[in-house]
PDB file of C-alpha atoms in Angstrom:
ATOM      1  CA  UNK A1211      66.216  66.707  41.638  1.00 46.00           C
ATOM      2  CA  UNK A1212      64.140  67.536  44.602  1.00 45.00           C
ATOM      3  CA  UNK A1213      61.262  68.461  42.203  1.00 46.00           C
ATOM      4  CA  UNK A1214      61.396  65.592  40.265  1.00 46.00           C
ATOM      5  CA  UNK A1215      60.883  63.676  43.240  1.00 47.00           C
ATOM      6  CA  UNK A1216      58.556  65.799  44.486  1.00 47.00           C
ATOM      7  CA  UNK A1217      56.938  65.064  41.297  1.00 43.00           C
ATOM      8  CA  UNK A1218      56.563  61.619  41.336  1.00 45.00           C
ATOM      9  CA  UNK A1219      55.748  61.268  45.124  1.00 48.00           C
ATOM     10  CA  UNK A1220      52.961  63.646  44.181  1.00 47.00           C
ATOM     11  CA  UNK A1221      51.620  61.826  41.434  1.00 49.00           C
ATOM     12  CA  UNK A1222      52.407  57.754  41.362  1.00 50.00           C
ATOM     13  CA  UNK A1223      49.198  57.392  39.512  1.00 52.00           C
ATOM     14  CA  UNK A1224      49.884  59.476  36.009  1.00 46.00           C
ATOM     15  CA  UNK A1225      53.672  57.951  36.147  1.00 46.00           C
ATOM     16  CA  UNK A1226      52.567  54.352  36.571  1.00 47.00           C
ATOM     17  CA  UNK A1227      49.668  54.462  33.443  1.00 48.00           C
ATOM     18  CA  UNK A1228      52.206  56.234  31.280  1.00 47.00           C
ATOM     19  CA  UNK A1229      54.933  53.424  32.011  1.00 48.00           C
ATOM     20  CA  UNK A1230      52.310  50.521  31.269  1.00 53.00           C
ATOM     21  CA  UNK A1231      50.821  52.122  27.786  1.00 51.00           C
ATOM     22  CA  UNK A1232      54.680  52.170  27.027  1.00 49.00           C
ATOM     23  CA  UNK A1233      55.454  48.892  28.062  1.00 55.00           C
ATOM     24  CA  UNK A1234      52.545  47.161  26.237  1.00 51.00           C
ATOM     25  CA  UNK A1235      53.250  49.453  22.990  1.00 46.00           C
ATOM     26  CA  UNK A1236      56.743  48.040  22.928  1.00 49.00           C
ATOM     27  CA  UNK A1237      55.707  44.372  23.385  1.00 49.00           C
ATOM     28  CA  UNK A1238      53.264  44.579  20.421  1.00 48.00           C
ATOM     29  CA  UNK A1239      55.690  46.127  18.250  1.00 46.00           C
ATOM     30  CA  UNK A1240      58.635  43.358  19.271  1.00 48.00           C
ATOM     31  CA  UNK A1241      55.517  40.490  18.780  1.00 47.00           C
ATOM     32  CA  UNK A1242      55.458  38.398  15.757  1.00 50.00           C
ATOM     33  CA  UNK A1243      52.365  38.327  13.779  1.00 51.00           C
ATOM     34  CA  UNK A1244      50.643  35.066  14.744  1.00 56.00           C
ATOM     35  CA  UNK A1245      49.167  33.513  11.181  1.00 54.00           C
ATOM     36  CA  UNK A1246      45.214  31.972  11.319  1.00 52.00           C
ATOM     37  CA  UNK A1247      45.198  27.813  11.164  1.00 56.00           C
ATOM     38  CA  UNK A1248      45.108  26.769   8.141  1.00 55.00           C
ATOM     39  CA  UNK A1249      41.989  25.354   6.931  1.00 57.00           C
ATOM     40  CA  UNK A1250      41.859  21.840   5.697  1.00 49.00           C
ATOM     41  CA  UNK A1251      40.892  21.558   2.089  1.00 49.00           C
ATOM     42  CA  UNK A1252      38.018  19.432   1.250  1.00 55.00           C
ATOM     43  CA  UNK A1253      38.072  15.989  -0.136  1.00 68.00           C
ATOM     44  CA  UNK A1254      37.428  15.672  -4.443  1.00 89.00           C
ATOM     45  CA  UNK A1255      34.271  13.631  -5.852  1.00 94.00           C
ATOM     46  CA  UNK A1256      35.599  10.701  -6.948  1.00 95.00           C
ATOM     47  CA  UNK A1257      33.806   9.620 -10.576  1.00 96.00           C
ATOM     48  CA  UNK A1258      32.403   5.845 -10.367  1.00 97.00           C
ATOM     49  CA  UNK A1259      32.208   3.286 -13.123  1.00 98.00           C
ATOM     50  CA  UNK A1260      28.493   2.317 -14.072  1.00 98.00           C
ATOM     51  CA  UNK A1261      27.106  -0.336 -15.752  1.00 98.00           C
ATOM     52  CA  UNK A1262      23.252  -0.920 -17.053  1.00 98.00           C
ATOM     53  CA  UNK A1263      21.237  -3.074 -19.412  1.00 98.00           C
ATOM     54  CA  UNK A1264      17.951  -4.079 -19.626  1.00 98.00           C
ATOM     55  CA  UNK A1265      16.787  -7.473 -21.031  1.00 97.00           C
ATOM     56  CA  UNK A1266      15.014  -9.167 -23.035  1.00 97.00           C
ATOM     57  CA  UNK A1267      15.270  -7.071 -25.758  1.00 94.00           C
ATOM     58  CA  UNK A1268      12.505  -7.394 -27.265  1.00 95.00           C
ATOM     59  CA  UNK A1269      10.219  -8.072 -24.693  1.00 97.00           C
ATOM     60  CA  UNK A1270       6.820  -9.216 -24.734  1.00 97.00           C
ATOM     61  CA  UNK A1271       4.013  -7.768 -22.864  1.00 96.00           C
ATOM     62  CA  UNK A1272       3.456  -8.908 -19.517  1.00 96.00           C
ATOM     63  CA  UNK A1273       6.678 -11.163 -19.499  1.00 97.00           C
ATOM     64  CA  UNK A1274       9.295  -9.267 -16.853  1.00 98.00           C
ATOM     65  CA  UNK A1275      12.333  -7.009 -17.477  1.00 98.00           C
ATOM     66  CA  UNK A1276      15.088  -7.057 -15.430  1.00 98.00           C
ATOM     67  CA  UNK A1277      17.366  -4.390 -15.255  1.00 98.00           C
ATOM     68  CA  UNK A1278      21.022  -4.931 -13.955  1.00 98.00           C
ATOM     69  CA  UNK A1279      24.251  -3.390 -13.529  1.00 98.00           C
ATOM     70  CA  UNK A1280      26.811  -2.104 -11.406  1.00 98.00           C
ATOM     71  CA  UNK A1281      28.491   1.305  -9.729  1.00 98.00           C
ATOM     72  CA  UNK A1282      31.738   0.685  -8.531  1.00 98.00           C
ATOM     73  CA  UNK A1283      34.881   2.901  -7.662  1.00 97.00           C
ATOM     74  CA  UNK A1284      36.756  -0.461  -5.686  1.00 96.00           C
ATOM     75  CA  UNK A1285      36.454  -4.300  -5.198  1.00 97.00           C
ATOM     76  CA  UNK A1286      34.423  -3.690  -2.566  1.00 96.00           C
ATOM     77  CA  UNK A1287      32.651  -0.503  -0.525  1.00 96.00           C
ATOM     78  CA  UNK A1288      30.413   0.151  -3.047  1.00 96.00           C
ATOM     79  CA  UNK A1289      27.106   0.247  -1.108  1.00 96.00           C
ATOM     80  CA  UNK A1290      24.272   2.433  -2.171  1.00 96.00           C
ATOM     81  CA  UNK A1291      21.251   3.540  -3.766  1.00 97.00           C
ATOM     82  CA  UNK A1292      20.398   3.407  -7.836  1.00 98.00           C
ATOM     83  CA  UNK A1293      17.149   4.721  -8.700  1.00 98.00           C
ATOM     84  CA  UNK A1294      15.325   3.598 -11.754  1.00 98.00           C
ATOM     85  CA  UNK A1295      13.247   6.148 -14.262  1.00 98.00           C
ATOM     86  CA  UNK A1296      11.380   5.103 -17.371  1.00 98.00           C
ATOM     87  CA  UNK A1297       9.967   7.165 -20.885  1.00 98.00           C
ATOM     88  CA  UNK A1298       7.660   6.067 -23.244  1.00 97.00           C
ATOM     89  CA  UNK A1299       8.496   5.680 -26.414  1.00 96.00           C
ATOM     90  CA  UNK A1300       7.706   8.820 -28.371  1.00 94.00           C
ATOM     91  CA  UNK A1301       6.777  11.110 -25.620  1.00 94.00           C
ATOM     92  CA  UNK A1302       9.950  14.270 -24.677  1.00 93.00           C
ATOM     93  CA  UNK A1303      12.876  13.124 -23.806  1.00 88.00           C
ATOM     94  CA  UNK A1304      12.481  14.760 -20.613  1.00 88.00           C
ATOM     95  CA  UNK A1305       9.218  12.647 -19.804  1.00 93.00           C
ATOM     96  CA  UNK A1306      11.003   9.995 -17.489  1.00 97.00           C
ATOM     97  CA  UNK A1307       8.443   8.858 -14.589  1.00 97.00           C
ATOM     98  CA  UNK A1308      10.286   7.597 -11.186  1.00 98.00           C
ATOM     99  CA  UNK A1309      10.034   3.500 -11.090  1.00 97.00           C
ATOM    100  CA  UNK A1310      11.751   2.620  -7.492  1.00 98.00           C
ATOM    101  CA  UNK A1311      15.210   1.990  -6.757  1.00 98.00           C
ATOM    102  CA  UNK A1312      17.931  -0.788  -5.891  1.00 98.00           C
ATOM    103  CA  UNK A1313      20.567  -1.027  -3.481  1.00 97.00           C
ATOM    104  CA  UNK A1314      23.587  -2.342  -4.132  1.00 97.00           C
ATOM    105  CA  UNK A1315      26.018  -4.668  -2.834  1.00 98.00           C
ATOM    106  CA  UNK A1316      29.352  -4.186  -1.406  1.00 98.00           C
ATOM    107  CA  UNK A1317      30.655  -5.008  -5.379  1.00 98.00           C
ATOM    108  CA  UNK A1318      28.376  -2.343  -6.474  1.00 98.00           C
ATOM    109  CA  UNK A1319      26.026  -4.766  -8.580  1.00 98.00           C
ATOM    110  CA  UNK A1320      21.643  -4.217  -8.792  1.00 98.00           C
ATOM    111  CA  UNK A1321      18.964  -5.691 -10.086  1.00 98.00           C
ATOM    112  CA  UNK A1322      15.205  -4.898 -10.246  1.00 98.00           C
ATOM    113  CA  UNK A1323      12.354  -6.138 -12.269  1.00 98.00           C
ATOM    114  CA  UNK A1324       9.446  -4.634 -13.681  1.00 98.00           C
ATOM    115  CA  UNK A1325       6.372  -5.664 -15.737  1.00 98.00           C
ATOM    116  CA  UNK A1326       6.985  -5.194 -19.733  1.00 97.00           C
ATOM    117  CA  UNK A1327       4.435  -2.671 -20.114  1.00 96.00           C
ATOM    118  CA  UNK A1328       5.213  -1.097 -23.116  1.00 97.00           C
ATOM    119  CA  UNK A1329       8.074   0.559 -25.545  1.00 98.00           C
ATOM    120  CA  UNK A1330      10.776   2.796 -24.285  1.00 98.00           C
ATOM    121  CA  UNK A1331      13.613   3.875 -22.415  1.00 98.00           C
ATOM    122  CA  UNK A1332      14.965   2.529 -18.799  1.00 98.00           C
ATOM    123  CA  UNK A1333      17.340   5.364 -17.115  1.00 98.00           C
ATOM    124  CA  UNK A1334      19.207   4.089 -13.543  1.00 98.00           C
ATOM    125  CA  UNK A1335      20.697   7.250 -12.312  1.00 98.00           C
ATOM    126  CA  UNK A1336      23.233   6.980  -9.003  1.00 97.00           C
ATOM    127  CA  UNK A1337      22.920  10.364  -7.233  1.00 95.00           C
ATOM    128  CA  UNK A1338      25.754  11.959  -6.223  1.00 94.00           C
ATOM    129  CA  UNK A1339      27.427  11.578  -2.817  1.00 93.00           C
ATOM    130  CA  UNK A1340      30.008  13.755  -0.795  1.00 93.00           C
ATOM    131  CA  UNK A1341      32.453  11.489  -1.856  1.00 94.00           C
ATOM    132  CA  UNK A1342      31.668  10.136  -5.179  1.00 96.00           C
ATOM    133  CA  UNK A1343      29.921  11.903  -8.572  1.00 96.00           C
ATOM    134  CA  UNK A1344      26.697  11.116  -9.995  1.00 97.00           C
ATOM    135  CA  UNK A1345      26.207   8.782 -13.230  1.00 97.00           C
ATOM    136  CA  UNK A1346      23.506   7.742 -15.428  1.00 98.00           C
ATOM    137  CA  UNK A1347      23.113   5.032 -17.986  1.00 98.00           C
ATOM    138  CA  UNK A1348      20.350   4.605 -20.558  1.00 98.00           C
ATOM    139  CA  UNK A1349      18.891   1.501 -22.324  1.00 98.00           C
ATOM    140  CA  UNK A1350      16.057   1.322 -24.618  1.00 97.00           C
ATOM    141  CA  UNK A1351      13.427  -1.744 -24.653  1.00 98.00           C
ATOM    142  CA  UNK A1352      10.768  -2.601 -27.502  1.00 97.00           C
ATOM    143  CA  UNK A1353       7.611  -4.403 -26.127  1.00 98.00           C
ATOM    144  CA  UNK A1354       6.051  -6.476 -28.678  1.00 97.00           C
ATOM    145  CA  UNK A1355       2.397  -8.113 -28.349  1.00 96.00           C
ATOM    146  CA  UNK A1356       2.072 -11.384 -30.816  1.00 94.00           C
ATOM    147  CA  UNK A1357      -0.837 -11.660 -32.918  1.00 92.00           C
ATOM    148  CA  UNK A1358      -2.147 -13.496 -35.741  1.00 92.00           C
ATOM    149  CA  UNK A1359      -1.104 -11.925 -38.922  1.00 95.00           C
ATOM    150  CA  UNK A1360      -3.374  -9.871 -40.850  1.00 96.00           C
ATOM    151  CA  UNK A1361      -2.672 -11.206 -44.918  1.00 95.00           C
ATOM    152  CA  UNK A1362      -6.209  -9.870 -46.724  1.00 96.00           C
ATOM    153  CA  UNK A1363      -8.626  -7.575 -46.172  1.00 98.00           C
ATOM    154  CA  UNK A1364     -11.350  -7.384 -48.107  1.00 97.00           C
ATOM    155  CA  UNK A1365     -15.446  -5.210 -47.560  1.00 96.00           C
ATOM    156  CA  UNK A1366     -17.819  -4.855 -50.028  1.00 96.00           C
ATOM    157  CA  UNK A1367     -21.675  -4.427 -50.664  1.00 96.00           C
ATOM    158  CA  UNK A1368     -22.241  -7.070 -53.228  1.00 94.00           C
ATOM    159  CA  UNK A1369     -24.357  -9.976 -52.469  1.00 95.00           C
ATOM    160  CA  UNK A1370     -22.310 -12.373 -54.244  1.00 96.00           C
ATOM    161  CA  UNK A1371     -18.061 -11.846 -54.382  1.00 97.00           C
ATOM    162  CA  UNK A1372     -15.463 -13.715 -55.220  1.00 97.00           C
ATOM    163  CA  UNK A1373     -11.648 -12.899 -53.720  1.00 97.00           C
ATOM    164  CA  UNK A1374      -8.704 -13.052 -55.759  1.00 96.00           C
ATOM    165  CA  UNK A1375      -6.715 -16.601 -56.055  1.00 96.00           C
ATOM    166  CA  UNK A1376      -4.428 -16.041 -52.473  1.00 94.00           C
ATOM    167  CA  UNK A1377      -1.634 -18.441 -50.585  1.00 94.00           C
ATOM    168  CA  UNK A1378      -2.114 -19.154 -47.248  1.00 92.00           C
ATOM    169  CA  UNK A1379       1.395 -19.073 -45.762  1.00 90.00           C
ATOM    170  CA  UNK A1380       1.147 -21.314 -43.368  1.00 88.00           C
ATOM    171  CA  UNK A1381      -0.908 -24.968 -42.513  1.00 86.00           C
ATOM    172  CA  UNK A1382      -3.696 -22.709 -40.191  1.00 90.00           C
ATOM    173  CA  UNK A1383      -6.150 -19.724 -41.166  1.00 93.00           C
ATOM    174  CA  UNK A1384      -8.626 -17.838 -39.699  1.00 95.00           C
ATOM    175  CA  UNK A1385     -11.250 -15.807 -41.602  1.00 96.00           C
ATOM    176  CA  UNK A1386     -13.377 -12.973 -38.994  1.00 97.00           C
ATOM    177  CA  UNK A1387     -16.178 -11.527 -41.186  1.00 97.00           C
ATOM    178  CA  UNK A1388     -18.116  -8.796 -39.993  1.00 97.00           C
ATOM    179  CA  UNK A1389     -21.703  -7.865 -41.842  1.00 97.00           C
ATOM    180  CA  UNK A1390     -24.539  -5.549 -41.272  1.00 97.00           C
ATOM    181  CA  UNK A1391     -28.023  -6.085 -43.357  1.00 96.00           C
ATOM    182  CA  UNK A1392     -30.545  -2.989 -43.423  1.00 92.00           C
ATOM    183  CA  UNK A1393     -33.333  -5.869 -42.212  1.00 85.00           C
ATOM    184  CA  UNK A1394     -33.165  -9.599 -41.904  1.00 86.00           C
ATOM    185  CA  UNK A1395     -29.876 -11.176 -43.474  1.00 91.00           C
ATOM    186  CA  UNK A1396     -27.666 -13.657 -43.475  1.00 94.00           C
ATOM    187  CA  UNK A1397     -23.628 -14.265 -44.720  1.00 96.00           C
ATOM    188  CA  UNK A1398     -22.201 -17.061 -45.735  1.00 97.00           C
ATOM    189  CA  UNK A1399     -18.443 -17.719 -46.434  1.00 97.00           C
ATOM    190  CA  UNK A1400     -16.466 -20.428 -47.967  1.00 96.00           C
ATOM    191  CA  UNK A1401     -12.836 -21.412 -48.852  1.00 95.00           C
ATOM    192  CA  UNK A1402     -12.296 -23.145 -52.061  1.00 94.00           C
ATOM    193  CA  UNK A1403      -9.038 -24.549 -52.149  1.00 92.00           C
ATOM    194  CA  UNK A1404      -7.123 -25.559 -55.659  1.00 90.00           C
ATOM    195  CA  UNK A1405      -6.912 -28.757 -55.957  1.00 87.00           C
ATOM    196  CA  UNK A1406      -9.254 -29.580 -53.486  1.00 86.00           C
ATOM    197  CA  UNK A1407     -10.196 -28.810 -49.537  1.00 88.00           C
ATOM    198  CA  UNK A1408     -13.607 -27.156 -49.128  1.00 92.00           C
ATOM    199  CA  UNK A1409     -14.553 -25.228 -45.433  1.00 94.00           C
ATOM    200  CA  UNK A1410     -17.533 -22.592 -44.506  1.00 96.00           C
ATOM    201  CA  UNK A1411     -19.609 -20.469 -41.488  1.00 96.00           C
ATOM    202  CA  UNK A1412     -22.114 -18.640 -41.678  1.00 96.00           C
ATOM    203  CA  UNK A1413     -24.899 -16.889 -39.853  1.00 95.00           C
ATOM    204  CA  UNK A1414     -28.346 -15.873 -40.379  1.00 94.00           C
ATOM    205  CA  UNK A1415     -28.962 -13.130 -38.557  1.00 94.00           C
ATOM    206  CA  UNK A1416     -29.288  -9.102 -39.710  1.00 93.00           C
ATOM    207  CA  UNK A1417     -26.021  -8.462 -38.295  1.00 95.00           C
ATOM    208  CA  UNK A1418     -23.067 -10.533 -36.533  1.00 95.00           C
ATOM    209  CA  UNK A1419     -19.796 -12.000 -37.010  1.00 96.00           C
ATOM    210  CA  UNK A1420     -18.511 -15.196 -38.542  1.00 96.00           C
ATOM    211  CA  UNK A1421     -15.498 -17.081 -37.868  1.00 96.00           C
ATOM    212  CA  UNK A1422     -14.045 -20.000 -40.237  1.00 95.00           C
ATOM    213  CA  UNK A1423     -11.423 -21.685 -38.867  1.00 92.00           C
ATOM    214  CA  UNK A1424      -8.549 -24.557 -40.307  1.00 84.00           C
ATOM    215  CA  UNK A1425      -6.902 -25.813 -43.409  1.00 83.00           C
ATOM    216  CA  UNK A1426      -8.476 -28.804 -45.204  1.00 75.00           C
ATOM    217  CA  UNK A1427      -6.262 -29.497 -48.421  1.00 70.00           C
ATOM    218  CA  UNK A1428      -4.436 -27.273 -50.745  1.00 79.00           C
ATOM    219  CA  UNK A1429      -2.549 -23.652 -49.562  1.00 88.00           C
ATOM    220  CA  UNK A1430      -3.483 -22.232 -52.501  1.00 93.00           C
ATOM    221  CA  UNK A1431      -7.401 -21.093 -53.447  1.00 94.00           C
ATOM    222  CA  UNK A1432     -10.057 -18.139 -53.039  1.00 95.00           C
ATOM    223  CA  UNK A1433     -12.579 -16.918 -50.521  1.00 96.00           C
ATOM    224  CA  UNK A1434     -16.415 -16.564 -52.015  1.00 96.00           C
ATOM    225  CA  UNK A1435     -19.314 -14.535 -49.541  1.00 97.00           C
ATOM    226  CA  UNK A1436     -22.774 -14.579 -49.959  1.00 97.00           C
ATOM    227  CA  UNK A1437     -24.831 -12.474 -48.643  1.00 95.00           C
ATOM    228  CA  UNK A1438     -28.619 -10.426 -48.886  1.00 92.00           C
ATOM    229  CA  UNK A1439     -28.932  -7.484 -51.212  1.00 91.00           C
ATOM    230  CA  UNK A1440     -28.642  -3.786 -48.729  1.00 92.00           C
ATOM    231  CA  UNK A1441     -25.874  -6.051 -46.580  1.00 95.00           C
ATOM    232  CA  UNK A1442     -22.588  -4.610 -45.802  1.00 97.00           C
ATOM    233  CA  UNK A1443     -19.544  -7.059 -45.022  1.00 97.00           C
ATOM    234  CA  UNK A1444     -15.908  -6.934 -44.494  1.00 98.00           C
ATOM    235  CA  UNK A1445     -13.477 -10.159 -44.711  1.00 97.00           C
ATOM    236  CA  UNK A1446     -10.059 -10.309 -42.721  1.00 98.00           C
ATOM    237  CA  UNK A1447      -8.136 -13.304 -43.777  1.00 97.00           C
ATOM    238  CA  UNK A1448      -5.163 -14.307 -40.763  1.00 96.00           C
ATOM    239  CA  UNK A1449      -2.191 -16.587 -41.208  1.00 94.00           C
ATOM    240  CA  UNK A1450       0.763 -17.091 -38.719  1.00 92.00           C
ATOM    241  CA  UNK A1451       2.015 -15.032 -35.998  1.00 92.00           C
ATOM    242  CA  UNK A1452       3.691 -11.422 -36.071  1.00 92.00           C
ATOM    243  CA  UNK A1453       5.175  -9.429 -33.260  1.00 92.00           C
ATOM    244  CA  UNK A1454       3.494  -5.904 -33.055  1.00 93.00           C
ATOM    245  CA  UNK A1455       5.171  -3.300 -30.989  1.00 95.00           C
ATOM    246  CA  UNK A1456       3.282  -1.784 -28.296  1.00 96.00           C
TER     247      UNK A1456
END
């Protein structure tokens, strides 16, 4: 007994650590496991309803298309961004060129207009968010152009010709007749109509154009040229109004 004492007056240092390291290895041992925080999980994209058309359909060039719609999830809160694409008609359907874009209201409804510039595709596209998905909708627009209707056609080298009997479809006509001489000419065209109605141009110089316009008496009759020998000549007959797609 008096060398344990003797001991531990001796050395207080070594009997101290070696009561600590025991201490501490008991407390982690007792010590439940503390668990990390949970982590919180993230919020899910909600999808949106979308809406898009473009009108008129057709359209004609020049006049405006207006494209509307609407991205909603709710009644209300719908704010943001649709942006607009567009493809020409018969180019890759990956060809879409950026346009612009719309915002929308709190109800989620847009509208933009653009020039009718020609045939194809509209694409509005809502890009995704953190809290909703992305959607697309496509609509397709023909652009027409109206022109006077092309009914005859007619060329020819002969100095004097004589069309076949033709109907004019409608009260109007225009004849366009284009002619080339080698030297000094002339052309000279005339409508006959059957019963009656008599109309003609003409020009006198080697090369040019002549226009005959109107409808005097019947629908029904024949086209006659005249023209120099070594004169070339072609004769478009138009009636009405068609819609040509551009």
């Amino acid at each position: 007994m008096r060398k344990a004492t003797r001991f531990m007056r001796r050395k207080p240092s070594l009997f101290l650590t070696l009561l600590t390291a025991a201490t501490a290895l008991a407390a982690t041992v007792a010590a439940p496991a503390q668990a990390a925080p949970a982590q919180a999980a993230p919020s899910a994209q909600v999808a949106v309803k979308m809406t898009f058309n473009a009108t008129p359909e057709p359209a004609l060039k020049g006049s405006t298309v207006t494209l509307t719609g609407r991205v909603w999830v709710g009644a209300t809160g719908n704010r943001g961004r649709v942006s607009f694409y567009f493809r020409k008609a018969g180019t890759a359907s990956t060809a879409f060129t950026y346009r612009g874009y719309a915002t929308t209201t709190d109800a989620g409804t847009f509208t933009r207009r653009y020039v009718a510039d020609t045939t194809g595709t509209w694409k509005a596209v809502f890009a995704a968010t953190t809290a909703r998905k992305n959607a697309a909708r496509l609509d397709a627009v023909q652009v027409v152009q109206r022109r006077s209707k092309l009914i005859s056609d007619w060329q020819g080298t002969s100095s004097t010709w004589q069309s076949p009997t033709l109907r004019v479809p409608t009260k109007d006509y225009k004849v366009i007749a284009n002619y080339t001489c080698e030297e000094d000419g002339f052309l000279f065209v005339a409508w006959n109509g059957n019963p009656s109605g008599y109309e003609s141009a003409n020009a006198s110089t080697s090369a040019g154009t002549v226009t005959l316009n109107g409808h005097a008496g019947a629908r029904t009759g024949y086209f006659d040229v005249s023209t120099w020998i070594n004169c070339s000549w072609r004769v478009r007959v138009f009636s009405g109004i068609e819609n040509v797609q551009v």
